[in-house]
Amino acid sequence: MLQPLGSDLWFADGGIVSFNGFDYPTRMAVVRLADGGLWLWSPVERTPALEEGVRALGPVRHIVSPNKLHYLFLAEWQAAFPDAKLWATASTIGKCPGLHFSGALAADPPDDWAGQIDQFYFTNSPFVDELIFFHRASRTAIIADLSQTFSEDFLMRHWPWWIRPIARLSKMVEGWGWPPIDYRLSFRRRASARPKIRALIDEHPEHVLVAHGEVVRTGGEAFLCRAFSWLLR
């Protein structure tokens, strides 16, 4: 269930979840840090097989939510790994009062993974703030909702006929990777976001791992230029 993607990074696909009446695939990332501990991003539904695979990679030290929409399975992973630190944006922490968080994430990474995983914090939409991560060792950009790469096969199997043309016109499809149209239209103060995206592109990512859609296994830098062309132009 865990697939490698570059040095010390793996991903696993979870089940389908419903959001605003539409089906979305789920995906998590696992990074092995320099101290041997694991960094879990946006964990999907925990299963015995997936947990076993994660434990085989090393001790779980960090569980990370990139935005307040990616919280569904935090509690079960924290229960399975009570010694791990749970991290999220302030908006996610406010949404999950029953969980114990080690701190709120923003622009600067904590010392626990500084120098290994960079983070870029976007607070431009009033509906959701989001962290994009970049894992240096594997040259992988890790994106939750600011880029979505649905395949034609997924749209045909899971989305109603009338919304598929909108998804294609909105370019939230494989090869383009734009975010949903409501996310783009609500994205304010774009001048403040452009330097962050350019800094991410300047890292020359080879891979792009998204939560919703197809994994970009090669040509990540060129892909990001297309995925954020709506912002950079």
PDB file of C-alpha atoms in Angstrom:
ATOM      1  CA  MET A   1       0.000   0.000   0.000  1.00  0.00           C
ATOM      2  CA  LEU A   2       2.975   2.327   0.546  1.00  0.00           C
ATOM      3  CA  GLN A   3       4.693   3.339  -2.678  1.00  0.00           C
ATOM      4  CA  PRO A   4       8.123   5.008  -2.793  1.00  0.00           C
ATOM      5  CA  LEU A   5       8.554   8.342  -4.520  1.00  0.00           C
ATOM      6  CA  GLY A   6      12.160   9.460  -4.323  1.00  0.00           C
ATOM      7  CA  SER A   7      14.529   9.295  -1.376  1.00  0.00           C
ATOM      8  CA  ASP A   8      12.871   8.644   2.009  1.00  0.00           C
ATOM      9  CA  LEU A   9       9.354   9.487   0.847  1.00  0.00           C
ATOM     10  CA  TRP A  10       6.395   7.161   0.383  1.00  0.00           C
ATOM     11  CA  PHE A  11       2.701   7.672  -0.279  1.00  0.00           C
ATOM     12  CA  ALA A  12      -0.436   5.631   0.238  1.00  0.00           C
ATOM     13  CA  ASP A  13      -3.873   6.030  -1.322  1.00  0.00           C
ATOM     14  CA  GLY A  14      -6.893   5.829   0.928  1.00  0.00           C
ATOM     15  CA  GLY A  15     -10.588   5.551   0.248  1.00  0.00           C
ATOM     16  CA  ILE A  16     -13.067   7.999  -1.243  1.00  0.00           C
ATOM     17  CA  VAL A  17     -14.549  10.765   0.903  1.00  0.00           C
ATOM     18  CA  SER A  18     -17.468  13.045   0.114  1.00  0.00           C
ATOM     19  CA  PHE A  19     -17.065  16.833   0.175  1.00  0.00           C
ATOM     20  CA  ASN A  20     -19.933  19.135  -0.763  1.00  0.00           C
ATOM     21  CA  GLY A  21     -21.636  16.167  -2.412  1.00  0.00           C
ATOM     22  CA  PHE A  22     -18.683  15.164  -4.605  1.00  0.00           C
ATOM     23  CA  ASP A  23     -16.348  12.199  -4.315  1.00  0.00           C
ATOM     24  CA  TYR A  24     -12.696  12.903  -3.621  1.00  0.00           C
ATOM     25  CA  PRO A  25      -9.823  10.404  -3.502  1.00  0.00           C
ATOM     26  CA  THR A  26      -7.492  10.626  -0.518  1.00  0.00           C
ATOM     27  CA  ARG A  27      -3.731  10.242  -0.225  1.00  0.00           C
ATOM     28  CA  MET A  28      -1.132  10.530   2.513  1.00  0.00           C
ATOM     29  CA  ALA A  29       2.630  11.012   2.483  1.00  0.00           C
ATOM     30  CA  VAL A  30       5.241   9.485   4.766  1.00  0.00           C
ATOM     31  CA  VAL A  31       8.702  11.049   5.058  1.00  0.00           C
ATOM     32  CA  ARG A  32      11.611   9.548   6.950  1.00  0.00           C
ATOM     33  CA  LEU A  33      13.532  12.365   8.629  1.00  0.00           C
ATOM     34  CA  ALA A  34      17.262  12.413   9.276  1.00  0.00           C
ATOM     35  CA  ASP A  35      16.798  11.109  12.836  1.00  0.00           C
ATOM     36  CA  GLY A  36      14.932   8.064  11.511  1.00  0.00           C
ATOM     37  CA  GLY A  37      11.552   9.287  12.695  1.00  0.00           C
ATOM     38  CA  LEU A  38       8.541   9.475  10.408  1.00  0.00           C
ATOM     39  CA  TRP A  39       6.583  12.536   9.339  1.00  0.00           C
ATOM     40  CA  LEU A  40       2.996  11.697   8.317  1.00  0.00           C
ATOM     41  CA  TRP A  41       1.170  14.196   6.116  1.00  0.00           C
ATOM     42  CA  SER A  42      -2.608  14.260   5.728  1.00  0.00           C
ATOM     43  CA  PRO A  43      -3.161  10.685   6.973  1.00  0.00           C
ATOM     44  CA  VAL A  44      -5.876   8.688   5.258  1.00  0.00           C
ATOM     45  CA  GLU A  45      -8.152   6.215   7.012  1.00  0.00           C
ATOM     46  CA  ARG A  46      -6.036   3.937   9.162  1.00  0.00           C
ATOM     47  CA  THR A  47      -6.173   0.225   8.384  1.00  0.00           C
ATOM     48  CA  PRO A  48      -4.205  -2.591  10.024  1.00  0.00           C
ATOM     49  CA  ALA A  49      -2.226  -3.175   6.829  1.00  0.00           C
ATOM     50  CA  LEU A  50      -1.389   0.503   6.373  1.00  0.00           C
ATOM     51  CA  GLU A  51      -0.411   0.919  10.011  1.00  0.00           C
ATOM     52  CA  GLU A  52       1.823  -2.143   9.783  1.00  0.00           C
ATOM     53  CA  GLY A  53       3.515  -0.732   6.693  1.00  0.00           C
ATOM     54  CA  VAL A  54       4.122   2.608   8.385  1.00  0.00           C
ATOM     55  CA  ARG A  55       5.527   0.979  11.525  1.00  0.00           C
ATOM     56  CA  ALA A  56       7.944  -1.015   9.368  1.00  0.00           C
ATOM     57  CA  LEU A  57       9.483   2.241   8.112  1.00  0.00           C
ATOM     58  CA  GLY A  58      10.309   3.626  11.545  1.00  0.00           C
ATOM     59  CA  PRO A  59       8.835   5.349  14.599  1.00  0.00           C
ATOM     60  CA  VAL A  60       6.115   7.903  13.907  1.00  0.00           C
ATOM     61  CA  ARG A  61       7.232  11.223  15.360  1.00  0.00           C
ATOM     62  CA  HIS A  62       4.985  13.756  13.598  1.00  0.00           C
ATOM     63  CA  ILE A  63       1.445  13.815  12.218  1.00  0.00           C
ATOM     64  CA  VAL A  64       0.681  16.850  10.048  1.00  0.00           C
ATOM     65  CA  SER A  65      -2.510  18.385   8.674  1.00  0.00           C
ATOM     66  CA  PRO A  66      -2.002  20.878   5.796  1.00  0.00           C
ATOM     67  CA  ASN A  67      -5.348  22.666   6.191  1.00  0.00           C
ATOM     68  CA  LYS A  68      -8.644  22.501   8.053  1.00  0.00           C
ATOM     69  CA  LEU A  69     -10.238  20.267   5.418  1.00  0.00           C
ATOM     70  CA  HIS A  70      -7.719  17.484   6.076  1.00  0.00           C
ATOM     71  CA  TYR A  71      -8.644  16.465   9.610  1.00  0.00           C
ATOM     72  CA  LEU A  72     -10.934  13.443   9.299  1.00  0.00           C
ATOM     73  CA  PHE A  73      -8.438  10.778  10.350  1.00  0.00           C
ATOM     74  CA  LEU A  74      -6.132  12.684  12.682  1.00  0.00           C
ATOM     75  CA  ALA A  75      -7.742  11.285  15.834  1.00  0.00           C
ATOM     76  CA  GLU A  76      -7.296   7.632  14.895  1.00  0.00           C
ATOM     77  CA  TRP A  77      -3.650   8.103  13.960  1.00  0.00           C
ATOM     78  CA  GLN A  78      -2.977  10.025  17.160  1.00  0.00           C
ATOM     79  CA  ALA A  79      -4.604   7.192  19.092  1.00  0.00           C
ATOM     80  CA  ALA A  80      -2.367   4.668  17.328  1.00  0.00           C
ATOM     81  CA  PHE A  81       0.781   6.762  17.902  1.00  0.00           C
ATOM     82  CA  PRO A  82       0.202   8.711  21.133  1.00  0.00           C
ATOM     83  CA  ASP A  83       3.862   9.735  21.418  1.00  0.00           C
ATOM     84  CA  ALA A  84       3.835  11.462  18.027  1.00  0.00           C
ATOM     85  CA  LYS A  85       3.500  15.234  17.834  1.00  0.00           C
ATOM     86  CA  LEU A  86       0.361  16.470  16.095  1.00  0.00           C
ATOM     87  CA  TRP A  87       0.743  19.624  13.996  1.00  0.00           C
ATOM     88  CA  ALA A  88      -1.712  21.766  12.038  1.00  0.00           C
ATOM     89  CA  THR A  89      -2.612  25.303  11.065  1.00  0.00           C
ATOM     90  CA  ALA A  90      -4.368  27.419  13.689  1.00  0.00           C
ATOM     91  CA  SER A  91      -7.662  27.048  11.815  1.00  0.00           C
ATOM     92  CA  THR A  92      -7.436  23.255  12.014  1.00  0.00           C
ATOM     93  CA  ILE A  93      -6.575  23.369  15.703  1.00  0.00           C
ATOM     94  CA  GLY A  94      -9.651  25.506  16.321  1.00  0.00           C
ATOM     95  CA  LYS A  95     -11.772  23.006  14.421  1.00  0.00           C
ATOM     96  CA  CYS A  96     -10.533  19.990  16.411  1.00  0.00           C
ATOM     97  CA  PRO A  97     -10.765  20.916  20.108  1.00  0.00           C
ATOM     98  CA  GLY A  98     -10.735  17.258  21.154  1.00  0.00           C
ATOM     99  CA  LEU A  99      -7.213  16.654  19.862  1.00  0.00           C
ATOM    100  CA  HIS A 100      -3.923  17.546  21.504  1.00  0.00           C
ATOM    101  CA  PHE A 101      -1.659  19.559  19.198  1.00  0.00           C
ATOM    102  CA  SER A 102       2.017  20.269  19.758  1.00  0.00           C
ATOM    103  CA  GLY A 103       1.846  23.577  17.934  1.00  0.00           C
ATOM    104  CA  ALA A 104       0.402  25.626  15.108  1.00  0.00           C
ATOM    105  CA  LEU A 105       2.198  25.602  11.764  1.00  0.00           C
ATOM    106  CA  ALA A 106       2.748  28.741   9.709  1.00  0.00           C
ATOM    107  CA  ALA A 107       5.478  30.064   7.424  1.00  0.00           C
ATOM    108  CA  ASP A 108       8.522  28.779   9.304  1.00  0.00           C
ATOM    109  CA  PRO A 109       8.958  25.034   9.901  1.00  0.00           C
ATOM    110  CA  PRO A 110       9.609  23.871  13.447  1.00  0.00           C
ATOM    111  CA  ASP A 111      13.110  22.777  14.368  1.00  0.00           C
ATOM    112  CA  ASP A 112      11.933  19.156  14.118  1.00  0.00           C
ATOM    113  CA  TRP A 113      12.128  19.233  10.304  1.00  0.00           C
ATOM    114  CA  ALA A 114      13.722  22.588   9.441  1.00  0.00           C
ATOM    115  CA  GLY A 115      16.274  22.154   6.663  1.00  0.00           C
ATOM    116  CA  GLN A 116      14.622  18.935   5.496  1.00  0.00           C
ATOM    117  CA  ILE A 117      11.060  19.942   4.675  1.00  0.00           C
ATOM    118  CA  ASP A 118      10.291  23.516   3.631  1.00  0.00           C
ATOM    119  CA  GLN A 119       6.828  24.952   3.984  1.00  0.00           C
ATOM    120  CA  PHE A 120       4.951  27.712   2.203  1.00  0.00           C
ATOM    121  CA  TYR A 121       1.929  29.152   3.986  1.00  0.00           C
ATOM    122  CA  PHE A 122      -0.998  30.597   2.014  1.00  0.00           C
ATOM    123  CA  THR A 123      -3.655  32.574   3.867  1.00  0.00           C
ATOM    124  CA  ASN A 124      -5.143  34.198   0.771  1.00  0.00           C
ATOM    125  CA  SER A 125      -8.563  32.545   0.755  1.00  0.00           C
ATOM    126  CA  PRO A 126     -11.051  33.364   3.534  1.00  0.00           C
ATOM    127  CA  PHE A 127     -12.384  29.829   3.271  1.00  0.00           C
ATOM    128  CA  VAL A 128      -9.188  27.850   3.813  1.00  0.00           C
ATOM    129  CA  ASP A 129      -5.547  28.520   4.591  1.00  0.00           C
ATOM    130  CA  GLU A 130      -3.058  25.943   3.381  1.00  0.00           C
ATOM    131  CA  LEU A 131       0.521  24.775   3.747  1.00  0.00           C
ATOM    132  CA  ILE A 132       2.455  23.457   0.775  1.00  0.00           C
ATOM    133  CA  PHE A 133       5.519  21.406   1.704  1.00  0.00           C
ATOM    134  CA  PHE A 134       8.719  20.637  -0.172  1.00  0.00           C
ATOM    135  CA  HIS A 135      10.780  17.592   0.811  1.00  0.00           C
ATOM    136  CA  ARG A 136      14.339  18.380  -0.182  1.00  0.00           C
ATOM    137  CA  ALA A 137      15.828  14.866  -0.267  1.00  0.00           C
ATOM    138  CA  SER A 138      13.253  13.528  -2.732  1.00  0.00           C
ATOM    139  CA  ARG A 139      12.641  16.886  -4.458  1.00  0.00           C
ATOM    140  CA  THR A 140       8.911  16.470  -3.933  1.00  0.00           C
ATOM    141  CA  ALA A 141       6.290  19.208  -3.601  1.00  0.00           C
ATOM    142  CA  ILE A 142       3.400  18.046  -1.407  1.00  0.00           C
ATOM    143  CA  ILE A 143       0.075  19.803  -2.009  1.00  0.00           C
ATOM    144  CA  ALA A 144      -3.353  19.286  -0.446  1.00  0.00           C
ATOM    145  CA  ASP A 145      -6.004  21.363  -2.244  1.00  0.00           C
ATOM    146  CA  LEU A 146      -4.159  24.133  -4.099  1.00  0.00           C
ATOM    147  CA  SER A 147      -3.530  21.683  -6.943  1.00  0.00           C
ATOM    148  CA  GLN A 148      -5.902  18.922  -8.014  1.00  0.00           C
ATOM    149  CA  THR A 149      -5.134  16.527 -10.851  1.00  0.00           C
ATOM    150  CA  PHE A 150      -8.212  14.403 -11.465  1.00  0.00           C
ATOM    151  CA  SER A 151      -7.911  11.834 -14.218  1.00  0.00           C
ATOM    152  CA  GLU A 152     -10.581  11.430 -16.863  1.00  0.00           C
ATOM    153  CA  ASP A 153     -11.210   7.914 -15.574  1.00  0.00           C
ATOM    154  CA  PHE A 154     -11.889   9.170 -12.036  1.00  0.00           C
ATOM    155  CA  LEU A 155     -14.256  11.868 -13.257  1.00  0.00           C
ATOM    156  CA  MET A 156     -16.176   9.374 -15.396  1.00  0.00           C
ATOM    157  CA  ARG A 157     -16.562   6.936 -12.506  1.00  0.00           C
ATOM    158  CA  HIS A 158     -17.231   9.314  -9.637  1.00  0.00           C
ATOM    159  CA  TRP A 159     -18.539  12.707 -10.754  1.00  0.00           C
ATOM    160  CA  PRO A 160     -21.955  13.378 -12.357  1.00  0.00           C
ATOM    161  CA  TRP A 161     -22.061  14.159 -16.058  1.00  0.00           C
ATOM    162  CA  TRP A 162     -22.959  17.812 -15.631  1.00  0.00           C
ATOM    163  CA  ILE A 163     -19.961  18.702 -13.443  1.00  0.00           C
ATOM    164  CA  ARG A 164     -17.285  16.975 -15.541  1.00  0.00           C
ATOM    165  CA  PRO A 165     -17.130  19.761 -18.200  1.00  0.00           C
ATOM    166  CA  ILE A 166     -16.774  22.318 -15.401  1.00  0.00           C
ATOM    167  CA  ALA A 167     -13.853  20.360 -13.942  1.00  0.00           C
ATOM    168  CA  ARG A 168     -12.183  20.245 -17.354  1.00  0.00           C
ATOM    169  CA  LEU A 169     -12.779  23.939 -18.086  1.00  0.00           C
ATOM    170  CA  SER A 170     -11.506  24.778 -14.604  1.00  0.00           C
ATOM    171  CA  LYS A 171      -8.348  22.764 -15.416  1.00  0.00           C
ATOM    172  CA  MET A 172      -8.505  20.816 -12.155  1.00  0.00           C
ATOM    173  CA  VAL A 173      -7.467  17.784 -14.156  1.00  0.00           C
ATOM    174  CA  GLU A 174      -4.376  15.719 -14.857  1.00  0.00           C
ATOM    175  CA  GLY A 175      -1.743  17.739 -16.687  1.00  0.00           C
ATOM    176  CA  TRP A 176      -3.006  21.106 -15.432  1.00  0.00           C
ATOM    177  CA  GLY A 177      -3.614  20.760 -11.708  1.00  0.00           C
ATOM    178  CA  TRP A 178      -5.510  23.982 -11.000  1.00  0.00           C
ATOM    179  CA  PRO A 179      -7.485  24.188  -7.730  1.00  0.00           C
ATOM    180  CA  PRO A 180     -11.300  24.253  -7.678  1.00  0.00           C
ATOM    181  CA  ILE A 181     -12.800  27.386  -9.147  1.00  0.00           C
ATOM    182  CA  ASP A 182     -14.212  28.611  -5.825  1.00  0.00           C
ATOM    183  CA  TYR A 183     -10.750  28.379  -4.278  1.00  0.00           C
ATOM    184  CA  ARG A 184      -9.258  30.423  -7.142  1.00  0.00           C
ATOM    185  CA  LEU A 185     -12.004  33.039  -7.156  1.00  0.00           C
ATOM    186  CA  SER A 186     -11.670  33.559  -3.408  1.00  0.00           C
ATOM    187  CA  PHE A 187      -7.866  33.853  -3.584  1.00  0.00           C
ATOM    188  CA  ARG A 188      -7.041  37.447  -2.576  1.00  0.00           C
ATOM    189  CA  ARG A 189      -3.806  39.436  -2.212  1.00  0.00           C
ATOM    190  CA  ARG A 190      -2.211  37.387  -4.982  1.00  0.00           C
ATOM    191  CA  ALA A 191       0.917  39.526  -5.066  1.00  0.00           C
ATOM    192  CA  SER A 192       1.818  38.193  -1.605  1.00  0.00           C
ATOM    193  CA  ALA A 193       1.503  34.577  -2.796  1.00  0.00           C
ATOM    194  CA  ARG A 194       3.528  34.813  -5.996  1.00  0.00           C
ATOM    195  CA  PRO A 195       6.980  34.964  -4.338  1.00  0.00           C
ATOM    196  CA  LYS A 196       6.169  31.805  -2.380  1.00  0.00           C
ATOM    197  CA  ILE A 197       5.179  29.874  -5.491  1.00  0.00           C
ATOM    198  CA  ARG A 198       8.230  31.140  -7.334  1.00  0.00           C
ATOM    199  CA  ALA A 199      10.428  30.078  -4.411  1.00  0.00           C
ATOM    200  CA  LEU A 200       8.874  26.614  -4.569  1.00  0.00           C
ATOM    201  CA  ILE A 201       9.442  26.370  -8.322  1.00  0.00           C
ATOM    202  CA  ASP A 202      13.021  27.575  -7.850  1.00  0.00           C
ATOM    203  CA  GLU A 203      13.648  24.445  -5.772  1.00  0.00           C
ATOM    204  CA  HIS A 204      13.297  22.520  -9.067  1.00  0.00           C
ATOM    205  CA  PRO A 205      10.887  19.822  -7.830  1.00  0.00           C
ATOM    206  CA  GLU A 206      11.000  16.548  -9.707  1.00  0.00           C
ATOM    207  CA  HIS A 207       7.808  15.098  -8.199  1.00  0.00           C
ATOM    208  CA  VAL A 208       4.491  16.605  -7.118  1.00  0.00           C
ATOM    209  CA  LEU A 209       2.356  14.650  -4.682  1.00  0.00           C
ATOM    210  CA  VAL A 210      -1.236  15.854  -4.436  1.00  0.00           C
ATOM    211  CA  ALA A 211      -3.948  14.665  -2.080  1.00  0.00           C
ATOM    212  CA  HIS A 212      -6.591  14.569  -4.803  1.00  0.00           C
ATOM    213  CA  GLY A 213      -5.631  13.231  -8.203  1.00  0.00           C
ATOM    214  CA  GLU A 214      -2.735  11.769 -10.115  1.00  0.00           C
ATOM    215  CA  VAL A 215       0.843  11.848  -8.810  1.00  0.00           C
ATOM    216  CA  VAL A 216       3.292  13.837 -10.954  1.00  0.00           C
ATOM    217  CA  ARG A 217       6.295  11.519 -11.063  1.00  0.00           C
ATOM    218  CA  THR A 218       8.545  13.502 -13.408  1.00  0.00           C
ATOM    219  CA  GLY A 219       8.794  17.092 -14.610  1.00  0.00           C
ATOM    220  CA  GLY A 220       7.470  18.551 -11.381  1.00  0.00           C
ATOM    221  CA  GLU A 221       8.936  21.996 -11.992  1.00  0.00           C
ATOM    222  CA  ALA A 222       7.217  22.374 -15.358  1.00  0.00           C
ATOM    223  CA  PHE A 223       3.994  21.007 -13.904  1.00  0.00           C
ATOM    224  CA  LEU A 224       3.982  23.594 -11.099  1.00  0.00           C
ATOM    225  CA  CYS A 225       4.434  26.371 -13.656  1.00  0.00           C
ATOM    226  CA  ARG A 226       1.212  25.180 -15.322  1.00  0.00           C
ATOM    227  CA  ALA A 227      -0.622  24.415 -12.073  1.00  0.00           C
ATOM    228  CA  PHE A 228      -0.069  27.959 -10.783  1.00  0.00           C
ATOM    229  CA  SER A 229      -0.197  29.823 -14.087  1.00  0.00           C
ATOM    230  CA  TRP A 230      -3.520  31.294 -12.928  1.00  0.00           C
ATOM    231  CA  LEU A 231      -1.623  32.930 -10.040  1.00  0.00           C
ATOM    232  CA  LEU A 232       1.694  33.810 -11.681  1.00  0.00           C
ATOM    233  CA  ARG A 233       0.357  35.584 -14.777  1.00  0.00           C
TER     234      ARG A 233
END
